[in-house]
């Protein structure tokens, strides 16, 4: 698994818009299943379970985009194959 922590929801949205426009998202998706932190708290458990399954059982793994201080960045143990690589982008300033 590859977890990317971004500084805000606004920046995460901007990154995804830009990467979608430039084709980077489709290139990444050819190698790894992409997951985003859901906006709704009730969807977090399902998204995390899907990411965990792909990250630990898929041959190519999965990539999770989360927000520092968000729903998926605190209190979740990204152990073993769930986070073989962690990338922290920027500083966690509020929106």
Tab-separated table of N, CA, C and O in Angstrom:
chain	number	residue	atom	x	y	z
A	1	UNK	N	0.804	-1.190	0.000
A	1	UNK	CA	0.000	0.000	0.000
A	1	UNK	C	0.853	1.263	0.000
A	1	UNK	O	1.972	1.286	0.499
A	2	UNK	N	0.340	2.278	-0.593
A	2	UNK	CA	1.010	3.570	-0.708
A	2	UNK	C	0.010	4.621	-0.225
A	2	UNK	O	-1.047	4.797	-0.819
A	3	UNK	N	0.325	5.291	0.880
A	3	UNK	CA	-0.571	6.291	1.454
A	3	UNK	C	0.013	7.684	1.231
A	3	UNK	O	1.185	7.922	1.528
A	4	UNK	N	-0.800	8.580	0.701
A	4	UNK	CA	-0.391	9.960	0.450
A	4	UNK	C	-1.232	10.867	1.349
A	4	UNK	O	-2.462	10.834	1.288
A	5	UNK	N	-0.570	11.647	2.183
A	5	UNK	CA	-1.256	12.602	3.048
A	5	UNK	C	-1.071	14.001	2.477
A	5	UNK	O	0.061	14.438	2.257
A	6	UNK	N	-2.189	14.678	2.240
A	6	UNK	CA	-2.177	16.029	1.689
A	6	UNK	C	-2.628	17.014	2.763
A	6	UNK	O	-3.309	16.639	3.714
A	7	UNK	N	-2.268	18.305	2.625
A	7	UNK	CA	-2.521	19.258	3.707
A	7	UNK	C	-3.978	19.676	3.910
A	7	UNK	O	-4.337	20.114	4.992
A	8	UNK	N	-4.825	19.554	2.890
A	8	UNK	CA	-6.217	19.986	3.045
A	8	UNK	C	-7.094	19.299	2.000
A	8	UNK	O	-6.597	18.793	0.985
A	9	UNK	N	-8.397	19.313	2.247
A	9	UNK	CA	-9.339	18.755	1.272
A	9	UNK	C	-9.326	19.567	-0.021
A	9	UNK	O	-9.451	19.015	-1.110
A	10	UNK	N	-9.167	20.866	0.104
A	10	UNK	CA	-9.120	21.726	-1.073
A	10	UNK	C	-7.918	21.369	-1.950
A	10	UNK	O	-8.047	21.229	-3.169
A	11	UNK	N	-6.764	21.192	-1.329
A	11	UNK	CA	-5.569	20.850	-2.096
A	11	UNK	C	-5.697	19.456	-2.714
A	11	UNK	O	-5.298	19.240	-3.859
A	12	UNK	N	-6.290	18.528	-1.981
A	12	UNK	CA	-6.494	17.173	-2.505
A	12	UNK	C	-7.361	17.236	-3.757
A	12	UNK	O	-7.074	16.583	-4.759
A	13	UNK	N	-8.406	18.036	-3.712
A	13	UNK	CA	-9.280	18.197	-4.862
A	13	UNK	C	-8.540	18.819	-6.047
A	13	UNK	O	-8.701	18.386	-7.194
A	14	UNK	N	-7.715	19.825	-5.784
A	14	UNK	CA	-6.933	20.466	-6.846
A	14	UNK	C	-5.952	19.487	-7.487
A	14	UNK	O	-5.779	19.474	-8.709
A	15	UNK	N	-5.308	18.670	-6.667
A	15	UNK	CA	-4.364	17.668	-7.180
A	15	UNK	C	-5.099	16.692	-8.096
A	15	UNK	O	-4.637	16.400	-9.208
A	16	UNK	N	-6.245	16.200	-7.649
A	16	UNK	CA	-6.990	15.248	-8.462
A	16	UNK	C	-7.483	15.870	-9.753
A	16	UNK	O	-7.438	15.225	-10.814
A	17	UNK	N	-7.950	17.103	-9.726
A	17	UNK	CA	-8.393	17.766	-10.952
A	17	UNK	C	-7.236	17.897	-11.938
A	17	UNK	O	-7.385	17.607	-13.129
A	18	UNK	N	-6.109	18.329	-11.444
A	18	UNK	CA	-4.936	18.511	-12.312
A	18	UNK	C	-4.438	17.180	-12.869
A	18	UNK	O	-4.147	17.061	-14.053
A	19	UNK	N	-4.348	16.181	-12.006
A	19	UNK	CA	-3.860	14.873	-12.454
A	19	UNK	C	-4.830	14.202	-13.416
A	19	UNK	O	-4.418	13.486	-14.309
A	20	UNK	N	-6.119	14.437	-13.230
A	20	UNK	CA	-7.101	13.894	-14.166
A	20	UNK	C	-6.925	14.563	-15.526
A	20	UNK	O	-6.931	13.906	-16.568
A	21	UNK	N	-6.752	15.883	-15.523
A	21	UNK	CA	-6.584	16.653	-16.761
A	21	UNK	C	-5.317	16.247	-17.514
A	21	UNK	O	-5.321	16.142	-18.735
A	22	UNK	N	-4.225	16.014	-16.797
A	22	UNK	CA	-2.952	15.680	-17.435
A	22	UNK	C	-2.787	14.195	-17.746
A	22	UNK	O	-1.837	13.813	-18.413
A	23	UNK	N	-3.717	13.362	-17.247
A	23	UNK	CA	-3.628	11.925	-17.507
A	23	UNK	C	-2.804	11.146	-16.504
A	23	UNK	O	-2.652	9.933	-16.633
A	24	UNK	N	-2.284	11.827	-15.505
A	24	UNK	CA	-1.466	11.139	-14.502
A	24	UNK	C	-2.299	10.118	-13.728
A	24	UNK	O	-1.823	9.012	-13.450
A	25	UNK	N	-3.541	10.464	-13.390
A	25	UNK	CA	-4.392	9.522	-12.643
A	25	UNK	C	-4.606	8.226	-13.412
A	25	UNK	O	-4.546	7.143	-12.830
A	26	UNK	N	-4.850	8.323	-14.687
A	26	UNK	CA	-5.072	7.099	-15.470
A	26	UNK	C	-3.798	6.269	-15.567
A	26	UNK	O	-3.859	5.039	-15.582
A	27	UNK	N	-2.640	6.925	-15.595
A	27	UNK	CA	-1.378	6.185	-15.611
A	27	UNK	C	-1.151	5.450	-14.290
A	27	UNK	O	-0.729	4.292	-14.287
A	28	UNK	N	-1.439	6.124	-13.184
A	28	UNK	CA	-1.297	5.480	-11.873
A	28	UNK	C	-2.293	4.335	-11.751
A	28	UNK	O	-1.950	3.246	-11.276
A	29	UNK	N	-3.520	4.564	-12.198
A	29	UNK	CA	-4.576	3.561	-12.072
A	29	UNK	C	-4.273	2.288	-12.864
A	29	UNK	O	-4.795	1.221	-12.551
A	30	UNK	N	-3.429	2.376	-13.865
A	30	UNK	CA	-3.017	1.180	-14.602
A	30	UNK	C	-2.152	0.264	-13.736
A	30	UNK	O	-2.107	-0.934	-13.958
A	31	UNK	N	-1.481	0.837	-12.755
A	31	UNK	CA	-0.583	0.077	-11.880
A	31	UNK	C	-1.177	-0.211	-10.515
A	31	UNK	O	-0.956	-1.261	-9.933
A	32	UNK	N	-1.892	0.761	-9.952
A	32	UNK	CA	-2.434	0.642	-8.593
A	32	UNK	C	-3.861	1.163	-8.557
A	32	UNK	O	-4.174	2.164	-9.175
A	33	UNK	N	-4.699	0.481	-7.793
A	33	UNK	CA	-6.067	0.955	-7.570
A	33	UNK	C	-5.986	2.196	-6.693
A	33	UNK	O	-5.271	2.225	-5.692
A	34	UNK	N	-6.700	3.254	-7.074
A	34	UNK	CA	-6.642	4.530	-6.361
A	34	UNK	C	-7.874	4.686	-5.471
A	34	UNK	O	-9.002	4.476	-5.909
A	35	UNK	N	-7.619	5.085	-4.232
A	35	UNK	CA	-8.687	5.360	-3.273
A	35	UNK	C	-8.505	6.765	-2.731
A	35	UNK	O	-7.381	7.229	-2.557
A	36	UNK	N	-9.637	7.408	-2.442
A	36	UNK	CA	-9.625	8.749	-1.845
A	36	UNK	C	-10.374	8.700	-0.530
A	36	UNK	O	-11.334	7.947	-0.389
A	37	UNK	N	-9.929	9.531	0.404
A	37	UNK	CA	-10.646	9.638	1.669
A	37	UNK	C	-12.050	10.149	1.381
A	37	UNK	O	-12.211	11.197	0.760
A	38	UNK	N	-13.072	9.418	1.814
A	38	UNK	CA	-14.434	9.890	1.545
A	38	UNK	C	-14.783	11.125	2.366
A	38	UNK	O	-14.284	11.313	3.468
A	39	UNK	N	-15.636	11.947	1.820
A	39	UNK	CA	-16.075	13.159	2.530
A	39	UNK	C	-17.023	12.805	3.680
A	39	UNK	O	-17.036	13.465	4.694
A	40	UNK	N	-17.793	11.748	3.490
A	40	UNK	CA	-18.781	11.346	4.482
A	40	UNK	C	-18.171	10.354	5.477
A	40	UNK	O	-17.603	9.343	5.076
A	41	UNK	N	-18.306	10.618	6.757
A	41	UNK	CA	-17.724	9.772	7.802
A	41	UNK	C	-18.243	8.342	7.762
A	41	UNK	O	-17.508	7.412	8.076
A	42	UNK	N	-19.488	8.161	7.365
A	42	UNK	CA	-20.035	6.804	7.358
A	42	UNK	C	-19.443	5.930	6.259
A	42	UNK	O	-19.605	4.718	6.288
A	43	UNK	N	-18.768	6.538	5.280
A	43	UNK	CA	-18.151	5.779	4.186
A	43	UNK	C	-16.698	5.409	4.454
A	43	UNK	O	-16.096	4.685	3.664
A	44	UNK	N	-16.143	5.906	5.542
A	44	UNK	CA	-14.720	5.684	5.838
A	44	UNK	C	-14.410	4.203	6.019
A	44	UNK	O	-13.443	3.684	5.457
A	45	UNK	N	-15.217	3.511	6.786
A	45	UNK	CA	-14.949	2.097	7.080
A	45	UNK	C	-14.951	1.253	5.804
A	45	UNK	O	-14.079	0.403	5.608
A	46	UNK	N	-15.913	1.493	4.924
A	46	UNK	CA	-15.985	0.746	3.667
A	46	UNK	C	-14.789	1.050	2.778
A	46	UNK	O	-14.183	0.139	2.213
A	47	UNK	N	-14.446	2.325	2.647
A	47	UNK	CA	-13.303	2.715	1.823
A	47	UNK	C	-12.010	2.118	2.364
A	47	UNK	O	-11.173	1.622	1.600
A	48	UNK	N	-11.849	2.145	3.680
A	48	UNK	CA	-10.645	1.594	4.292
A	48	UNK	C	-10.567	0.084	4.090
A	48	UNK	O	-9.495	-0.456	3.803
A	49	UNK	N	-11.693	-0.603	4.197
A	49	UNK	CA	-11.707	-2.056	3.988
A	49	UNK	C	-11.328	-2.404	2.551
A	49	UNK	O	-10.549	-3.339	2.311
A	50	UNK	N	-11.857	-1.652	1.599
A	50	UNK	CA	-11.528	-1.904	0.184
A	50	UNK	C	-10.054	-1.624	-0.091
A	50	UNK	O	-9.374	-2.394	-0.776
A	51	UNK	N	-9.572	-0.488	0.422
A	51	UNK	CA	-8.150	-0.163	0.256
A	51	UNK	C	-7.282	-1.254	0.881
A	51	UNK	O	-6.325	-1.723	0.269
A	52	UNK	N	-7.612	-1.660	2.098
A	52	UNK	CA	-6.836	-2.674	2.817
A	52	UNK	C	-6.765	-3.975	2.032
A	52	UNK	O	-5.692	-4.584	1.906
A	53	UNK	N	-7.885	-4.394	1.485
A	53	UNK	CA	-7.909	-5.635	0.698
A	53	UNK	C	-6.996	-5.532	-0.513
A	53	UNK	O	-6.172	-6.414	-0.762
A	54	UNK	N	-7.127	-4.447	-1.265
A	54	UNK	CA	-6.289	-4.284	-2.458
A	54	UNK	C	-4.821	-4.078	-2.102
A	54	UNK	O	-3.936	-4.572	-2.802
A	55	UNK	N	-4.553	-3.355	-1.036
A	55	UNK	CA	-3.166	-3.084	-0.648
A	55	UNK	C	-2.453	-4.354	-0.185
A	55	UNK	O	-1.265	-4.522	-0.423
A	56	UNK	N	-3.182	-5.245	0.456
A	56	UNK	CA	-2.532	-6.422	1.044
A	56	UNK	C	-2.628	-7.681	0.190
A	56	UNK	O	-1.824	-8.596	0.365
A	57	UNK	N	-3.591	-7.747	-0.728
A	57	UNK	CA	-3.745	-8.979	-1.510
A	57	UNK	C	-3.471	-8.808	-2.997
A	57	UNK	O	-3.173	-9.782	-3.677
A	58	UNK	N	-3.575	-7.602	-3.495
A	58	UNK	CA	-3.337	-7.359	-4.918
A	58	UNK	C	-1.856	-7.440	-5.218
A	58	UNK	O	-1.006	-7.048	-4.413
A	59	UNK	N	-1.534	-7.923	-6.376
A	59	UNK	CA	-0.135	-8.045	-6.779
A	59	UNK	C	0.545	-6.667	-6.922
A	59	UNK	O	1.722	-6.510	-6.649
A	60	UNK	N	-0.238	-5.663	-7.329
A	60	UNK	CA	0.335	-4.332	-7.549
A	60	UNK	C	0.051	-3.364	-6.408
A	60	UNK	O	0.572	-2.263	-6.391
A	61	UNK	N	-0.821	-3.747	-5.469
A	61	UNK	CA	-1.111	-2.885	-4.327
A	61	UNK	C	-2.169	-1.845	-4.631
A	61	UNK	O	-2.896	-1.937	-5.609
A	62	UNK	N	-2.225	-0.849	-3.764
A	62	UNK	CA	-3.220	0.212	-3.894
A	62	UNK	C	-2.625	1.515	-3.377
A	62	UNK	O	-1.620	1.515	-2.667
A	63	UNK	N	-3.275	2.613	-3.738
A	63	UNK	CA	-2.817	3.934	-3.342
A	63	UNK	C	-3.982	4.681	-2.693
A	63	UNK	O	-5.073	4.728	-3.260
A	64	UNK	N	-3.742	5.230	-1.509
A	64	UNK	CA	-4.784	5.936	-0.762
A	64	UNK	C	-4.380	7.393	-0.578
A	64	UNK	O	-3.290	7.682	-0.094
A	65	UNK	N	-5.272	8.298	-0.970
A	65	UNK	CA	-5.064	9.722	-0.749
A	65	UNK	C	-5.904	10.146	0.434
A	65	UNK	O	-7.112	9.926	0.461
A	66	UNK	N	-5.255	10.747	1.418
A	66	UNK	CA	-5.920	11.161	2.645
A	66	UNK	C	-5.474	12.580	2.997
A	66	UNK	O	-4.505	13.092	2.446
A	67	UNK	N	-6.184	13.183	3.931
A	67	UNK	CA	-5.887	14.551	4.352
A	67	UNK	C	-5.358	14.526	5.782
A	67	UNK	O	-5.933	13.867	6.652
A	68	UNK	N	-4.246	15.226	6.008
A	68	UNK	CA	-3.692	15.320	7.360
A	68	UNK	C	-4.727	15.941	8.286
A	68	UNK	O	-5.314	16.977	7.959
A	69	UNK	N	-4.983	15.285	9.397
A	69	UNK	CA	-5.996	15.756	10.321
A	69	UNK	C	-7.399	15.347	9.920
A	69	UNK	O	-8.359	15.707	10.582
A	70	UNK	N	-7.515	14.591	8.824
A	70	UNK	CA	-8.819	14.146	8.339
A	70	UNK	C	-9.267	12.861	9.003
A	70	UNK	O	-8.664	12.377	9.963
A	71	UNK	N	-10.321	12.289	8.454
A	71	UNK	CA	-10.937	11.104	9.033
A	71	UNK	C	-10.046	9.867	8.982
A	71	UNK	O	-10.140	8.995	9.834
A	72	UNK	N	-9.181	9.780	7.984
A	72	UNK	CA	-8.360	8.581	7.821
A	72	UNK	C	-6.916	8.772	8.255
A	72	UNK	O	-6.101	7.872	8.098
A	73	UNK	N	-6.595	9.915	8.798
A	73	UNK	CA	-5.203	10.160	9.163
A	73	UNK	C	-4.922	9.963	10.641
A	73	UNK	O	-3.767	9.911	11.044
A	74	UNK	N	-5.951	9.852	11.442
A	74	UNK	CA	-5.739	9.714	12.882
A	74	UNK	C	-6.526	8.528	13.412
A	74	UNK	O	-7.692	8.343	13.075
A	75	UNK	N	-5.864	7.708	14.229
A	75	UNK	CA	-6.522	6.579	14.861
A	75	UNK	C	-6.602	5.330	14.009
A	75	UNK	O	-7.204	4.351	14.406
A	76	UNK	N	-6.004	5.348	12.831
A	76	UNK	CA	-5.996	4.169	11.967
A	76	UNK	C	-4.574	3.641	11.896
A	76	UNK	O	-3.627	4.393	11.653
A	77	UNK	N	-4.413	2.347	12.108
A	77	UNK	CA	-3.105	1.715	12.084
A	77	UNK	C	-2.820	1.186	10.682
A	77	UNK	O	-3.349	0.161	10.282
A	78	UNK	N	-1.991	1.887	9.951
A	78	UNK	CA	-1.586	1.444	8.618
A	78	UNK	C	-0.369	0.542	8.761
A	78	UNK	O	0.759	0.936	8.478
A	79	UNK	N	-0.596	-0.682	9.200
A	79	UNK	CA	0.515	-1.590	9.470
A	79	UNK	C	0.834	-2.471	8.269
A	79	UNK	O	0.009	-2.672	7.379
A	80	UNK	N	2.041	-2.987	8.277
A	80	UNK	CA	2.528	-3.952	7.290
A	80	UNK	C	2.268	-3.498	5.856
A	80	UNK	O	2.662	-2.417	5.467
A	81	UNK	N	1.570	-4.312	5.083
A	81	UNK	CA	1.371	-4.021	3.659
A	81	UNK	C	0.398	-2.874	3.384
A	81	UNK	O	0.285	-2.418	2.259
A	82	UNK	N	-0.294	-2.405	4.415
A	82	UNK	CA	-1.230	-1.295	4.194
A	82	UNK	C	-0.501	0.019	3.915
A	82	UNK	O	-1.077	0.932	3.328
A	83	UNK	N	0.751	0.124	4.328
A	83	UNK	CA	1.502	1.368	4.090
A	83	UNK	C	2.993	1.067	3.986
A	83	UNK	O	3.769	1.391	4.863
A	84	UNK	N	3.374	0.454	2.896
A	84	UNK	CA	4.795	0.211	2.648
A	84	UNK	C	5.511	1.504	2.273
A	84	UNK	O	6.713	1.623	2.401
A	85	UNK	N	4.722	2.465	1.798
A	85	UNK	CA	5.281	3.773	1.451
A	85	UNK	C	4.289	4.849	1.911
A	85	UNK	O	3.080	4.710	1.726
A	86	UNK	N	4.802	5.889	2.541
A	86	UNK	CA	3.976	7.012	2.979
A	86	UNK	C	4.599	8.294	2.444
A	86	UNK	O	5.793	8.530	2.612
A	87	UNK	N	3.780	9.107	1.810
A	87	UNK	CA	4.226	10.384	1.278
A	87	UNK	C	3.412	11.484	1.944
A	87	UNK	O	2.181	11.475	1.897
A	88	UNK	N	4.094	12.422	2.575
A	88	UNK	CA	3.443	13.565	3.203
A	88	UNK	C	3.750	14.783	2.342
A	88	UNK	O	4.915	15.129	2.131
A	89	UNK	N	2.694	15.418	1.839
A	89	UNK	CA	2.829	16.559	0.946
A	89	UNK	C	2.487	17.833	1.703
A	89	UNK	O	1.377	17.981	2.197
A	90	UNK	N	3.428	18.753	1.819
A	90	UNK	CA	3.162	20.053	2.422
A	90	UNK	C	2.994	20.008	3.910
A	90	UNK	O	3.295	19.019	4.578
A	91	UNK	N	2.478	21.114	4.442
A	91	UNK	CA	2.233	21.264	5.865
A	91	UNK	C	0.723	21.309	6.099
A	91	UNK	O	-0.011	21.881	5.305
A	92	UNK	N	0.259	20.739	7.209
A	92	UNK	CA	-1.190	20.659	7.439
A	92	UNK	C	-1.828	21.946	7.931
A	92	UNK	O	-2.156	22.096	9.104
A	93	UNK	N	-1.986	22.906	7.047
A	93	UNK	CA	-2.671	24.149	7.405
A	93	UNK	C	-4.171	23.970	7.182
A	93	UNK	O	-4.596	23.317	6.237
A	94	UNK	N	-4.998	24.577	8.017
A	94	UNK	CA	-6.448	24.458	7.806
A	94	UNK	C	-6.882	25.199	6.544
A	94	UNK	O	-6.221	26.123	6.093
A	95	UNK	N	-8.033	24.772	5.981
A	95	UNK	CA	-8.580	25.422	4.766
A	95	UNK	C	-8.953	26.850	5.044
A	95	UNK	O	-9.339	27.257	6.062
